[in-house]
Amino acid sequence: MLVSTSGLLLPVCLLFLLIFGTVTATDHIVGANKGWNPGINYTLWANNQTFYVGDLISFRYQKTQYNVFEVNQTGYDSCTTEGAVGNWSSGKDFIPLNESKRYYFICGNGQCFNGMKVSVVVHPLPSPTASPAASHSSNSSNATGLVILPRGITGFRTLVVALASIWFGSGWV
């Protein structure tokens, strides 16, 4: 009996998701349940978050009223979009934080002056911690090693899901 390649791809993808599924990026929803709207203290919100390379920052808002621009510090301080490095206007924008640096986001339709701006510091991924077994003597007969995967493996998981959805059609994801 022949087994098709497409019949094997789904189980392989699911196996990868199970293996790597414990390691995920964090999706930081700007403003939490209040979303991206004027009159919210986004500095306070950002100070209560810890951002790592590979995380997402997402903006939720009425797409006919607001938007999001990634700008430099000058654009952030002066609420201008000149020299913006990115802009989004879908109302549900998911922006990957792929570098360890400070990011600056503003609303580009004038609402920046009403507080619709946020700056976040993205930290490098923490190095994997040593396993408990490594701190014990190597003569210990019952020591077991722990495998700690870095958070960056999420990109691989996303790739597997994307490939699977392309292969099988996007209806099941």
Tab-separated table of C-alpha atoms in Angstrom, residues 10-120:
chain	number	residue	atom	x	y	z
A	10	LEU	CA	0.360	16.514	8.669
A	11	PRO	CA	1.541	13.955	11.259
A	12	VAL	CA	5.118	15.203	10.897
A	13	CYS	CA	3.984	18.820	11.372
A	14	LEU	CA	1.920	17.859	14.402
A	15	LEU	CA	4.899	15.987	15.853
A	16	PHE	CA	7.064	19.107	15.477
A	17	LEU	CA	4.370	21.213	17.115
A	18	LEU	CA	4.207	18.802	20.043
A	19	ILE	CA	7.967	18.728	20.436
A	20	PHE	CA	8.479	22.472	20.111
A	21	GLY	CA	5.062	23.564	21.359
A	22	THR	CA	6.227	24.357	24.879
A	23	VAL	CA	8.368	27.213	23.644
A	24	THR	CA	6.337	30.197	22.522
A	25	ALA	CA	6.741	33.871	21.881
A	26	THR	CA	4.636	36.274	23.863
A	27	ASP	CA	2.053	38.373	22.065
A	28	HIS	CA	1.943	41.702	23.901
A	29	ILE	CA	-1.408	43.355	23.141
A	30	VAL	CA	-0.837	47.093	23.440
A	31	GLY	CA	-3.146	48.550	26.063
A	32	ALA	CA	-4.408	45.062	26.984
A	33	ASN	CA	-8.225	45.108	26.986
A	34	LYS	CA	-8.328	48.870	26.255
A	35	GLY	CA	-6.491	48.490	22.954
A	36	TRP	CA	-4.880	51.251	20.902
A	37	ASN	CA	-6.946	54.343	21.730
A	38	PRO	CA	-6.364	57.932	22.871
A	39	GLY	CA	-6.086	58.798	26.547
A	40	ILE	CA	-4.330	55.627	27.718
A	41	ASN	CA	-0.981	55.660	29.519
A	42	TYR	CA	1.024	53.358	27.242
A	43	THR	CA	4.259	54.143	29.093
A	44	LEU	CA	2.782	52.555	32.207
A	45	TRP	CA	1.563	49.586	30.160
A	46	ALA	CA	5.006	49.092	28.532
A	47	ASN	CA	6.802	49.346	31.874
A	48	ASN	CA	4.760	46.378	33.119
A	49	GLN	CA	5.856	44.173	30.207
A	50	THR	CA	9.091	42.347	29.462
A	51	PHE	CA	9.827	42.049	25.754
A	52	TYR	CA	12.244	39.531	24.256
A	53	VAL	CA	13.539	39.040	20.732
A	54	GLY	CA	10.964	36.923	18.897
A	55	ASP	CA	7.964	38.295	20.785
A	56	LEU	CA	5.120	40.077	19.034
A	57	ILE	CA	3.567	43.411	19.797
A	58	SER	CA	0.015	43.696	18.564
A	59	PHE	CA	-2.185	46.704	18.143
A	60	ARG	CA	-6.004	46.389	18.210
A	61	TYR	CA	-8.039	49.378	17.089
A	62	GLN	CA	-10.772	50.657	14.753
A	63	LYS	CA	-9.044	50.574	11.382
A	64	THR	CA	-11.058	53.479	10.016
A	65	GLN	CA	-9.923	55.749	12.860
A	66	TYR	CA	-6.339	54.869	13.792
A	67	ASN	CA	-3.103	53.355	12.495
A	68	VAL	CA	0.391	52.454	13.691
A	69	PHE	CA	3.758	53.743	12.529
A	70	GLU	CA	7.153	52.528	13.664
A	71	VAL	CA	9.366	55.594	13.909
A	72	ASN	CA	12.723	56.625	15.337
A	73	GLN	CA	13.119	58.484	18.631
A	74	THR	CA	12.845	61.876	16.931
A	75	GLY	CA	9.535	60.906	15.311
A	76	TYR	CA	8.332	59.539	18.636
A	77	ASP	CA	9.256	62.676	20.564
A	78	SER	CA	7.769	65.053	17.959
A	79	CYS	CA	4.823	62.829	16.895
A	80	THR	CA	5.849	62.840	13.222
A	81	THR	CA	5.886	59.940	10.764
A	82	GLU	CA	8.681	61.375	8.631
A	83	GLY	CA	11.239	58.633	8.096
A	84	ALA	CA	8.934	55.911	9.460
A	85	VAL	CA	10.329	52.419	9.071
A	86	GLY	CA	6.928	50.695	9.057
A	87	ASN	CA	3.224	51.403	9.029
A	88	TRP	CA	0.140	49.306	9.630
A	89	SER	CA	-3.583	49.988	9.345
A	90	SER	CA	-5.452	46.665	9.513
A	91	GLY	CA	-6.931	47.186	12.981
A	92	LYS	CA	-5.267	43.944	14.158
A	93	ASP	CA	-1.567	44.442	13.551
A	94	PHE	CA	0.952	41.830	14.690
A	95	ILE	CA	4.486	43.192	14.590
A	96	PRO	CA	7.441	40.876	15.256
A	97	LEU	CA	10.135	42.226	17.556
A	98	ASN	CA	13.130	40.636	15.857
A	99	GLU	CA	15.945	42.764	17.265
A	100	SER	CA	17.223	43.642	20.698
A	101	LYS	CA	16.662	47.396	20.716
A	102	ARG	CA	14.186	50.138	21.650
A	103	TYR	CA	11.168	50.322	19.333
A	104	TYR	CA	9.005	53.434	18.932
A	105	PHE	CA	5.385	53.294	17.735
A	106	ILE	CA	2.949	56.165	17.211
A	107	CYS	CA	-0.495	56.747	15.762
A	108	GLY	CA	0.049	58.716	12.572
A	109	ASN	CA	-3.245	60.566	12.239
A	110	GLY	CA	-2.606	63.178	14.924
A	111	GLN	CA	-3.655	61.072	17.910
A	112	CYS	CA	-0.025	60.739	18.987
A	113	PHE	CA	-0.485	64.115	20.668
A	114	ASN	CA	-3.345	62.537	22.675
A	115	GLY	CA	-1.054	59.817	24.014
A	116	MET	CA	-1.252	57.210	21.251
A	117	LYS	CA	2.423	56.360	21.304
A	118	VAL	CA	4.427	53.636	22.962
A	119	SER	CA	8.112	52.832	23.282
A	120	VAL	CA	9.301	49.351	24.221
